[in-house]
Short mmCIF file of C-alpha atoms in Angstrom, two decimals:
data_model
loop_
_atom_site.label_atom_id
_atom_site.label_comp_id
_atom_site.label_asym_id
_atom_site.label_seq_id
_atom_site.Cartn_x
_atom_site.Cartn_y
_atom_site.Cartn_z
CA UNK J 15 4.31 -18.88 16.95
CA UNK J 16 4.95 -16.75 20.05
CA UNK J 17 8.24 -14.90 20.39
CA UNK J 18 9.14 -16.84 23.53
CA UNK J 19 9.13 -20.07 21.50
CA UNK J 20 12.12 -18.82 19.52
CA UNK J 21 14.42 -18.94 22.55
CA UNK J 22 15.63 -22.50 21.97
CA UNK J 23 15.74 -22.33 18.16
CA UNK J 24 18.24 -21.33 15.51
CA UNK J 25 16.84 -18.01 14.23
CA UNK J 26 17.67 -15.70 11.33
CA UNK J 27 16.16 -12.41 10.16
CA UNK J 28 16.17 -12.02 6.37
CA UNK J 29 16.06 -8.35 5.37
CA UNK J 30 16.72 -5.34 7.58
CA UNK J 31 14.50 -2.64 6.22
CA UNK J 32 12.16 -0.92 8.65
CA UNK J 33 10.17 -4.08 9.38
CA UNK J 34 13.29 -6.22 9.77
CA UNK J 35 14.76 -3.61 12.09
CA UNK J 36 11.53 -3.60 14.16
CA UNK J 37 11.75 -7.38 14.35
CA UNK J 38 15.34 -7.21 15.57
CA UNK J 39 14.43 -4.68 18.27
CA UNK J 40 11.45 -6.76 19.45
CA UNK J 41 13.50 -9.95 19.70
CA UNK J 42 16.27 -8.19 21.56
CA UNK J 43 13.72 -6.79 24.04
CA UNK J 44 11.98 -10.11 24.62
CA UNK J 45 14.92 -12.50 24.20
CA UNK J 46 18.15 -10.76 25.17
CA UNK J 47 21.15 -12.87 24.28
CA UNK J 48 19.38 -14.86 21.56
CA UNK J 49 21.89 -15.70 18.81
CA UNK J 50 20.63 -14.02 15.63
CA UNK J 51 21.93 -14.18 12.09
CA UNK J 52 20.96 -11.11 10.06
CA UNK J 53 20.87 -11.55 6.28
CA UNK J 54 20.95 -8.03 4.87
CA UNK J 55 22.58 -5.67 2.40
CA UNK J 56 25.70 -3.67 3.23
CA UNK J 57 23.56 -0.52 3.39
CA UNK J 58 21.06 -2.11 5.79
CA UNK J 59 23.87 -3.28 8.05
CA UNK J 60 25.44 0.19 7.98
CA UNK J 61 22.23 1.91 9.05
CA UNK J 62 21.38 -0.42 11.90
CA UNK J 63 20.84 1.81 14.94
CA UNK J 64 21.24 -1.01 17.47
CA UNK J 65 23.26 -4.21 17.51
CA UNK J 66 24.26 -6.88 19.98
CA UNK J 67 27.30 -9.11 20.46
CA UNK J 68 25.01 -12.05 19.65
CA UNK J 69 24.25 -10.59 16.17
CA UNK J 70 25.96 -12.10 13.15
CA UNK J 71 25.67 -10.05 9.95
CA UNK J 72 25.74 -11.74 6.55
CA UNK J 73 25.71 -9.26 3.68
CA UNK J 74 25.64 -11.71 0.79
CA UNK J 75 22.37 -13.11 -0.56
CA UNK J 76 21.57 -16.34 1.29
CA UNK J 77 21.48 -19.61 -0.60
CA UNK J 78 19.03 -22.40 0.11
CA UNK J 79 21.78 -24.11 2.09
CA UNK J 80 22.32 -20.97 4.17
CA UNK J 81 18.62 -20.73 4.97
CA UNK J 82 18.36 -24.45 5.68
CA UNK J 83 20.79 -24.05 8.57
CA UNK J 84 18.04 -22.38 10.64
CA UNK J 85 14.90 -23.63 12.36
CA UNK J 86 13.12 -20.31 11.81
CA UNK J 87 13.73 -17.50 9.31
CA UNK J 88 11.81 -14.24 9.88
CA UNK J 89 11.43 -12.84 6.38
CA UNK J 90 10.97 -9.26 5.19
CA UNK J 91 7.78 -8.68 3.16
CA UNK J 92 9.80 -7.58 0.14
CA UNK J 93 11.35 -11.03 -0.26
CA UNK J 94 9.11 -13.23 -2.39
CA UNK J 95 7.53 -16.21 -0.73
CA UNK J 96 7.93 -17.97 -4.08
CA UNK J 97 11.71 -17.57 -4.50
CA UNK J 98 13.53 -20.87 -5.17
CA UNK J 99 15.90 -20.55 -2.20
CA UNK J 100 13.01 -20.21 0.21
CA UNK J 101 11.06 -23.09 -1.28
CA UNK J 102 14.06 -25.42 -1.15
CA UNK J 103 14.82 -24.43 2.45
CA UNK J 104 11.20 -25.15 3.37
CA UNK J 105 11.58 -28.63 1.89
CA UNK J 106 14.63 -29.05 4.09
CA UNK J 107 12.59 -28.25 7.20
CA UNK J 108 13.16 -24.52 7.74
CA UNK J 109 10.05 -22.62 8.79
CA UNK J 110 9.46 -19.08 7.54
CA UNK J 111 7.51 -16.48 9.45
CA UNK J 112 7.25 -12.69 9.55
CA UNK J 113 6.90 -9.71 11.84
CA UNK J 114 3.20 -9.66 11.00
CA UNK J 115 2.72 -13.30 12.04
CA UNK J 116 4.67 -12.77 15.27
CA UNK J 117 2.55 -9.72 16.17
CA UNK J 118 -0.71 -11.57 15.58
CA UNK J 119 0.48 -14.47 17.74
CA UNK J 120 1.22 -12.03 20.57
CA UNK J 121 -2.13 -10.22 20.16
CA UNK J 122 -4.56 -13.09 19.73
CA UNK J 123 -7.13 -11.34 21.94
CA UNK J 124 -6.95 -7.90 20.34
CA UNK J 125 -9.76 -6.43 18.25
CA UNK J 126 -8.33 -6.03 14.76
CA UNK J 127 -9.53 -4.57 11.47
CA UNK J 128 -7.31 -5.72 8.59
CA UNK J 129 -7.38 -3.81 5.33
CA UNK J 130 -6.01 -4.86 1.96
CA UNK J 131 -6.60 -4.20 -1.74
CA UNK J 132 -4.58 -3.40 -4.82
CA UNK J 133 -5.35 0.28 -4.41
CA UNK J 134 -6.98 2.37 -1.71
CA UNK J 135 -5.90 0.29 1.27
CA UNK J 136 -3.75 3.00 2.89
CA UNK J 137 -6.35 5.75 2.54
CA UNK J 138 -9.11 3.41 3.73
CA UNK J 139 -7.05 2.29 6.73
CA UNK J 140 -6.19 5.85 7.72
CA UNK J 141 -9.82 6.94 7.32
CA UNK J 142 -11.12 4.08 9.49
CA UNK J 143 -8.68 5.02 12.25
CA UNK J 144 -9.52 8.72 11.90
CA UNK J 145 -13.27 8.08 12.12
CA UNK J 146 -12.96 5.74 15.10
CA UNK J 147 -10.85 8.29 16.99
CA UNK J 148 -13.49 10.88 16.22
CA UNK J 149 -15.99 8.62 17.98
CA UNK J 150 -13.75 8.51 21.04
CA UNK J 151 -12.22 5.08 20.43
CA UNK J 152 -8.55 4.59 21.26
CA UNK J 153 -7.21 3.30 17.93
CA UNK J 154 -3.91 1.99 16.58
CA UNK J 155 -2.95 2.55 12.94
CA UNK J 156 -0.02 0.47 11.71
CA UNK J 157 1.20 -2.11 9.22
CA UNK J 158 2.08 -1.62 5.57
CA UNK J 159 0.95 2.02 5.78
CA UNK J 160 4.28 3.01 7.32
CA UNK J 161 4.67 1.67 10.87
CA UNK J 162 5.53 -2.02 11.34
CA UNK J 163 3.19 -3.65 13.82
CA UNK J 164 6.09 -4.90 15.94
CA UNK J 165 6.93 -1.27 16.75
CA UNK J 166 3.70 -1.42 18.77
CA UNK J 167 4.31 -4.81 20.34
CA UNK J 168 3.77 -3.80 23.97
CA UNK J 169 1.56 -0.70 24.21
CA UNK J 170 1.08 0.64 27.75
CA UNK J 171 -2.68 0.62 27.18
CA UNK J 172 -4.43 -1.79 24.81
CA UNK J 173 -6.31 0.13 22.08
CA UNK J 174 -10.01 -0.35 21.55
CA UNK J 175 -9.24 -1.17 17.93
CA UNK J 176 -6.20 -2.02 15.83
CA UNK J 177 -6.41 -0.92 12.18
CA UNK J 178 -3.71 -2.77 10.26
CA UNK J 179 -2.99 -2.32 6.58
CA UNK J 180 -1.77 -5.54 4.96
CA UNK J 181 -0.06 -5.80 1.59
CA UNK J 182 -0.37 -8.86 -0.63
CA UNK J 183 3.00 -9.92 0.84
CA UNK J 184 1.48 -9.98 4.34
CA UNK J 185 -2.11 -11.23 4.03
CA UNK J 186 -1.18 -14.90 4.51
CA UNK J 187 0.65 -13.91 7.70
CA UNK J 188 -2.39 -12.40 9.40
CA UNK J 189 -4.12 -14.00 12.35
CA UNK J 190 -7.75 -13.61 13.42
CA UNK J 191 -9.51 -10.43 12.30
CA UNK J 192 -12.77 -9.10 13.66
CA UNK J 193 -13.20 -7.41 10.29
CA UNK J 194 -11.38 -7.88 6.99
CA UNK J 195 -11.70 -5.17 4.33
CA UNK J 196 -10.80 -5.75 0.67
CA UNK J 197 -11.06 -2.59 -1.42
CA UNK J 198 -10.40 -4.14 -4.85
CA UNK J 199 -8.16 -6.63 -6.64
CA UNK J 200 -6.36 -5.75 -9.86
CA UNK J 201 -3.10 -6.97 -11.40
CA UNK J 202 0.04 -6.04 -9.47
CA UNK J 203 3.29 -7.39 -7.96
CA UNK J 204 3.51 -10.22 -10.49
CA UNK J 205 7.29 -10.28 -10.04
CA UNK J 206 6.82 -11.20 -6.33
CA UNK J 207 3.84 -13.55 -6.69
CA UNK J 208 4.85 -15.17 -9.97
CA UNK J 209 1.38 -15.08 -11.53
CA UNK J 210 -1.87 -13.17 -11.36
CA UNK J 211 -3.60 -16.17 -9.81
CA UNK J 212 -1.05 -16.34 -7.02
CA UNK J 213 -1.44 -12.61 -6.41
CA UNK J 214 -5.23 -12.75 -6.20
CA UNK J 215 -5.20 -15.89 -4.04
CA UNK J 216 -2.68 -14.35 -1.65
CA UNK J 217 -4.68 -11.13 -1.46
CA UNK J 218 -7.95 -12.93 -0.79
CA UNK J 219 -6.35 -15.07 1.93
CA UNK J 220 -7.49 -12.25 4.20
CA UNK J 221 -11.04 -13.61 3.89
CA UNK J 222 -9.96 -16.88 5.52
CA UNK J 223 -9.09 -15.20 8.83
CA UNK J 224 -11.84 -12.55 8.95
CA UNK J 225 -14.92 -13.13 11.11
CA UNK J 226 -16.73 -10.47 9.07
CA UNK J 227 -15.66 -9.54 5.55
CA UNK J 228 -16.31 -6.22 3.79
CA UNK J 229 -15.73 -6.10 0.03
CA UNK J 230 -16.41 -3.82 -2.92
CA UNK J 231 -19.77 -4.88 -4.34
CA UNK J 232 -19.01 -3.43 -7.75
CA UNK J 233 -16.03 -5.72 -8.30
CA UNK J 234 -17.23 -8.88 -10.06
CA UNK J 235 -14.16 -10.99 -9.29
CA UNK J 236 -14.24 -10.08 -5.61
CA UNK J 237 -17.92 -10.97 -5.41
CA UNK J 238 -17.42 -14.32 -7.09
CA UNK J 239 -14.37 -15.34 -5.07
CA UNK J 240 -15.75 -14.30 -1.67
CA UNK J 241 -19.31 -15.57 -2.22
CA UNK J 242 -18.99 -18.37 0.35
CA UNK J 243 -17.92 -16.16 3.24
CA UNK J 244 -20.65 -16.56 5.91
CA UNK J 245 -20.55 -12.93 7.10
CA UNK J 246 -19.90 -10.87 3.98
CA UNK J 247 -20.94 -7.21 3.72
CA UNK J 248 -20.79 -5.08 0.58
CA UNK J 249 -19.98 -1.43 0.00
CA UNK J 250 -20.36 0.36 -3.30
CA UNK J 251 -23.91 -0.99 -3.80
CA UNK J 252 -27.20 0.90 -3.64
CA UNK J 253 -28.39 -0.88 -0.50
CA UNK J 254 -25.29 0.11 1.47
CA UNK J 255 -22.62 2.80 1.50
CA UNK J 256 -22.16 3.99 -2.08
CA UNK J 257 -21.35 6.96 -4.28
CA UNK J 258 -23.48 8.89 -6.75
CA UNK J 259 -22.55 11.93 -8.84
CA UNK J 260 -22.76 14.41 -5.97
CA UNK J 261 -22.81 12.56 -2.65
CA UNK J 262 -21.96 9.58 -0.49
CA UNK J 263 -25.09 7.71 0.52
CA UNK J 264 -26.08 5.06 2.98
CA UNK J 265 -28.84 3.32 1.09
CA UNK J 266 -31.26 6.05 0.05
CA UNK J 267 -30.00 8.56 2.61
CA UNK J 268 -27.45 11.25 1.75
CA UNK J 269 -24.60 11.06 4.26
CA UNK J 270 -22.29 13.78 2.95
CA UNK J 271 -21.82 15.79 -0.23
CA UNK J 272 -18.77 14.78 -2.26
CA UNK J 273 -17.75 18.43 -2.47
CA UNK J 274 -16.86 18.22 1.24
CA UNK J 275 -14.43 15.36 0.77
CA UNK J 276 -10.75 16.34 0.97
CA UNK J 277 -9.99 13.38 -1.33
CA UNK J 278 -10.23 13.89 -5.12
CA UNK J 279 -11.86 11.42 -7.49
CA UNK J 280 -14.63 8.84 -7.48
CA UNK J 281 -12.18 6.14 -6.37
CA UNK J 282 -11.44 8.06 -3.18
CA UNK J 283 -15.14 8.55 -2.57
CA UNK J 284 -15.40 4.76 -2.70
CA UNK J 285 -12.53 4.53 -0.20
CA UNK J 286 -14.59 6.75 2.09
CA UNK J 287 -17.55 4.42 1.62
CA UNK J 288 -15.35 1.46 2.58
CA UNK J 289 -14.19 3.24 5.72
CA UNK J 290 -17.71 4.23 6.77
CA UNK J 291 -19.01 0.73 6.07
CA UNK J 292 -16.17 -0.70 8.17
CA UNK J 293 -17.00 1.57 11.10
CA UNK J 294 -20.64 0.47 10.87
CA UNK J 295 -19.70 -3.21 10.50
CA UNK J 296 -18.02 -3.24 13.92
CA UNK J 297 -21.08 -1.76 15.58
CA UNK J 298 -20.15 1.93 15.64
CA UNK J 299 -22.32 4.85 14.48
CA UNK J 300 -20.93 5.71 11.05
CA UNK J 301 -23.51 8.45 10.48
CA UNK J 302 -22.26 10.18 13.62
CA UNK J 303 -18.69 9.95 12.31
CA UNK J 304 -19.30 11.10 8.73
CA UNK J 305 -19.35 14.83 9.48
CA UNK J 306 -15.67 14.66 10.47
CA UNK J 307 -14.49 13.40 7.08
CA UNK J 308 -13.84 16.89 5.73
CA UNK J 309 -11.14 17.32 8.41
CA UNK J 310 -9.18 14.28 7.23
CA UNK J 311 -5.76 15.08 5.83
CA UNK J 312 -5.02 13.08 2.65
CA UNK J 313 -1.98 10.82 2.73
CA UNK J 314 1.18 11.94 0.93
CA UNK J 315 1.97 10.73 -2.60
CA UNK J 316 -1.68 9.89 -3.31
CA UNK J 317 -2.99 12.56 -5.70
CA UNK J 318 -1.36 15.01 -3.33
CA UNK J 319 -1.61 18.61 -4.49
CA UNK J 320 1.84 20.08 -3.83
CA UNK J 321 1.02 23.62 -4.89
CA UNK J 322 1.44 26.02 -7.80
CA UNK J 323 4.68 27.13 -9.42
CA UNK J 324 4.68 29.63 -12.32
CA UNK J 325 0.92 29.14 -12.86
CA UNK J 326 1.26 25.35 -13.08
CA UNK J 327 -0.26 22.98 -10.48
CA UNK J 328 1.91 20.09 -9.32
CA UNK J 329 0.33 16.81 -8.14
CA UNK J 330 2.22 13.86 -6.65
CA UNK J 331 0.59 10.47 -7.19
CA UNK J 332 3.78 8.43 -6.80
CA UNK J 333 1.85 5.66 -5.02
CA UNK J 334 0.20 4.81 -8.37
CA UNK J 335 2.03 1.63 -9.38
CA UNK J 336 -0.47 0.16 -11.86
CA UNK J 337 -1.75 1.52 -15.20
CA UNK J 338 -5.32 1.41 -13.83
CA UNK J 339 -4.30 3.77 -11.02
CA UNK J 340 -3.00 6.27 -13.61
CA UNK J 341 -6.31 6.09 -15.43
CA UNK J 342 -8.18 6.84 -12.19
CA UNK J 343 -5.85 9.78 -11.50
CA UNK J 344 -6.57 11.26 -14.93
CA UNK J 345 -10.30 10.76 -14.44
CA UNK J 346 -10.10 12.72 -11.19
CA UNK J 347 -8.52 15.62 -13.13
CA UNK J 348 -10.97 15.61 -16.05
CA UNK J 349 -11.30 19.00 -17.69
CA UNK J 350 -7.77 20.14 -16.84
CA UNK J 351 -4.78 20.45 -19.15
CA UNK J 352 -2.62 17.67 -17.71
CA UNK J 353 0.91 16.54 -18.45
CA UNK J 354 1.20 13.09 -16.90
CA UNK J 355 4.57 11.48 -16.14
CA UNK J 356 4.45 7.67 -16.29
CA UNK J 357 6.92 4.79 -16.15
CA UNK J 358 9.37 3.14 -13.79
CA UNK J 359 10.38 -0.41 -12.90
CA UNK J 360 8.96 -2.70 -15.58
CA UNK J 361 6.90 -5.62 -14.25
CA UNK J 362 5.36 -6.38 -17.63
CA UNK J 363 1.87 -5.11 -16.78
CA UNK J 364 -0.61 -4.45 -19.59
CA UNK J 365 -0.75 -0.75 -20.52
CA UNK J 366 -3.23 -1.17 -23.38
CA UNK J 367 -6.35 -0.19 -21.34
CA UNK J 368 -4.49 3.00 -20.33
CA UNK J 369 -3.60 3.65 -23.97
CA UNK J 370 -7.24 3.27 -24.96
CA UNK J 371 -8.26 5.68 -22.21
CA UNK J 372 -5.86 8.45 -23.23
CA UNK J 373 -6.87 8.01 -26.85
CA UNK J 374 -10.52 8.55 -25.88
CA UNK J 375 -9.81 11.23 -23.24
CA UNK J 376 -6.49 12.80 -24.23
CA UNK J 377 -4.43 14.70 -21.67
CA UNK J 378 -2.22 17.53 -22.82
CA UNK J 379 0.88 15.30 -22.82
CA UNK J 380 2.21 11.93 -21.71
CA UNK J 381 5.88 11.68 -20.77
CA UNK J 382 7.20 8.14 -20.29
CA UNK J 383 10.41 7.54 -18.36
CA UNK J 384 12.37 4.86 -16.58
CA UNK J 385 12.89 1.19 -17.33
CA UNK J 386 9.35 0.75 -18.69
CA UNK J 387 9.28 4.09 -20.48
CA UNK J 388 10.26 2.87 -23.92
CA UNK J 389 7.74 -0.01 -23.89
CA UNK J 390 4.95 2.34 -22.80
CA UNK J 391 5.96 4.89 -25.42
CA UNK J 392 5.94 2.30 -28.23
CA UNK J 393 2.45 1.11 -27.25
CA UNK J 394 1.05 4.66 -26.98
CA UNK J 395 2.54 5.49 -30.38
CA UNK J 396 0.84 2.43 -31.90
CA UNK J 397 -2.54 3.28 -30.40
CA UNK J 398 -2.02 7.01 -31.09
CA UNK J 399 -4.03 9.93 -29.78
CA UNK J 400 -4.34 13.70 -29.97
CA UNK J 401 -1.82 14.51 -27.23
CA UNK J 402 1.89 15.09 -27.04
CA UNK J 403 3.95 11.93 -26.45
CA UNK J 404 7.55 11.95 -25.24
CA UNK J 405 9.95 9.29 -23.95
CA UNK J 406 12.91 10.25 -21.73
CA UNK J 407 15.39 8.41 -19.53
CA UNK J 408 14.81 9.60 -15.96
CA UNK J 409 12.29 11.31 -13.73
CA UNK J 410 14.50 14.42 -13.67
CA UNK J 411 14.42 14.48 -17.48
CA UNK J 412 10.64 14.03 -17.42
CA UNK J 413 10.11 16.92 -15.00
CA UNK J 414 12.36 19.24 -17.01
CA UNK J 415 10.42 18.44 -20.17
CA UNK J 416 7.07 18.77 -18.38
CA UNK J 417 7.99 22.33 -17.38
CA UNK J 418 8.58 23.16 -21.04
CA UNK J 419 5.45 21.59 -22.55
CA UNK J 420 2.79 22.29 -19.88
CA UNK J 421 0.77 25.45 -20.62
CA UNK J 422 -0.03 28.15 -18.02
CA UNK J 423 -2.83 27.04 -15.68
CA UNK J 424 -2.01 23.43 -16.58
CA UNK J 425 -1.13 20.53 -14.28
CA UNK J 426 1.99 18.38 -14.00
CA UNK J 427 0.96 14.99 -12.60
CA UNK J 428 3.38 12.30 -11.47
CA UNK J 429 1.36 9.08 -11.69
CA UNK J 430 3.89 6.45 -12.76
CA UNK J 431 1.80 3.29 -13.01
CA UNK J 432 4.93 1.36 -12.07
CA UNK J 433 7.13 0.73 -9.02
CA UNK J 434 10.10 2.98 -8.36
CA UNK J 435 12.90 0.45 -8.06
CA UNK J 436 14.61 1.33 -11.34
CA UNK J 437 15.54 4.78 -9.97
CA UNK J 438 14.50 5.02 -6.30
CA UNK J 439 14.30 3.02 -3.08
CA UNK J 440 10.49 3.26 -2.93
CA UNK J 441 7.52 5.31 -4.07
CA UNK J 442 7.96 7.79 -1.21
CA UNK J 443 11.53 8.61 -2.23
CA UNK J 444 10.32 9.06 -5.81
CA UNK J 445 7.54 11.39 -4.64
CA UNK J 446 9.93 13.44 -2.53
CA UNK J 447 12.33 13.77 -5.48
CA UNK J 448 9.46 14.92 -7.69
CA UNK J 449 8.50 17.53 -5.10
CA UNK J 450 12.06 18.79 -4.87
CA UNK J 451 12.34 19.01 -8.65
CA UNK J 452 9.16 21.09 -8.60
CA UNK J 453 10.60 23.45 -5.98
CA UNK J 454 8.65 22.19 -2.95
CA UNK J 455 9.78 21.22 0.55
CA UNK J 456 9.70 17.43 0.40
CA UNK J 457 10.02 16.99 4.17
CA UNK J 458 7.04 19.22 4.87
CA UNK J 459 4.66 17.32 2.59
CA UNK J 460 5.74 13.72 3.05
CA UNK J 461 4.46 12.84 6.53
CA UNK J 462 1.60 10.41 7.22
CA UNK J 463 -0.55 11.68 10.07
CA UNK J 464 -2.12 9.36 12.61
CA UNK J 465 0.33 6.46 12.74
CA UNK J 466 0.59 4.74 16.10
CA UNK J 467 -1.96 4.78 18.91
CA UNK J 468 -4.21 7.65 19.88
#
């Protein structure tokens, strides 16, 4: 649906976070005077930077009847597409769309690379954009990574390429992609999707709109579920871009030594492979781009080394919202004396594989906190292991304890394995708070480079 088609309809925006705000601004620019109802929290209404006499704010949660009063509701990604109110309103004839869907409708002729995955999608997206710019291509980087696509609705000059990160909440909203990239699929966001099957199906909906599809060849479920795509390419396999112990290779050819990568861990080396394979898949010279990788600045809150305080290294991996991500973080720090802080909003994910990992490869200490902290602590106690185990209430408590138990030359790692919503607005706020507790300038370390068009 194009934005102009909304002019004669009854329209509401549901949720006024950054994406909802971008939607409001875009509609006001294109359709001045359009009557809009804005379903939002008191805080969202308070922080609105622009408003219009035609805006009507509703700060109570909408019922199905409320939603059914509209022809179109433009929904924030954080609101589940499976919530009962939405489903009932759909039955009553209300159509639901999103900022992502509106952008794709307005940019049907643009060249777009869409990137998703349970983990690695932000780093992979940023790397693709970085490499394309290094090849002289005017490139946009936006989406779930931190800049809503509607903030770039009308660029003065059309980019050569759009690189758009899409969460599992957004993949079904995407339009045509020249290239779809799926880094991996694990278990996450079950509270939004309702089941693992819904989550995986929603994630893999990206394949349905991608002319060419790039997937991780070492992921059995991805291979099986994308086998029928007519133009599928694999990374992470010996015939393509893949990782060995010391290097990134393209087939049998060494492309770059892993020691040059600014990204720690084998999982990030695979992200680099995905980015290089994506650049090659759209017809660009990935081997010419690879030498620039060592100049890439890692994204904040993703195994981000904050610095050293009193002989202890602090690392912020607040983006880690699954137990598997914590395991990968610990693997990237093998050989160090690590105190890892885990826990947060409890979505009921299975921590047993993590427990088995820390039993086999014990860190110095595990400190569990937050709403899921007690459940994690009970499981780790049952499995047992030769490391210190503590359970505390809050992140502040966890950091204070980590200072006491971590030895000199050790590492304090925040890798929660859970969302932040029990204590913080999002993972970025949690990461900034961790940095401040460690004595670092949160504003200086929390910026994502490269968003927008350049």
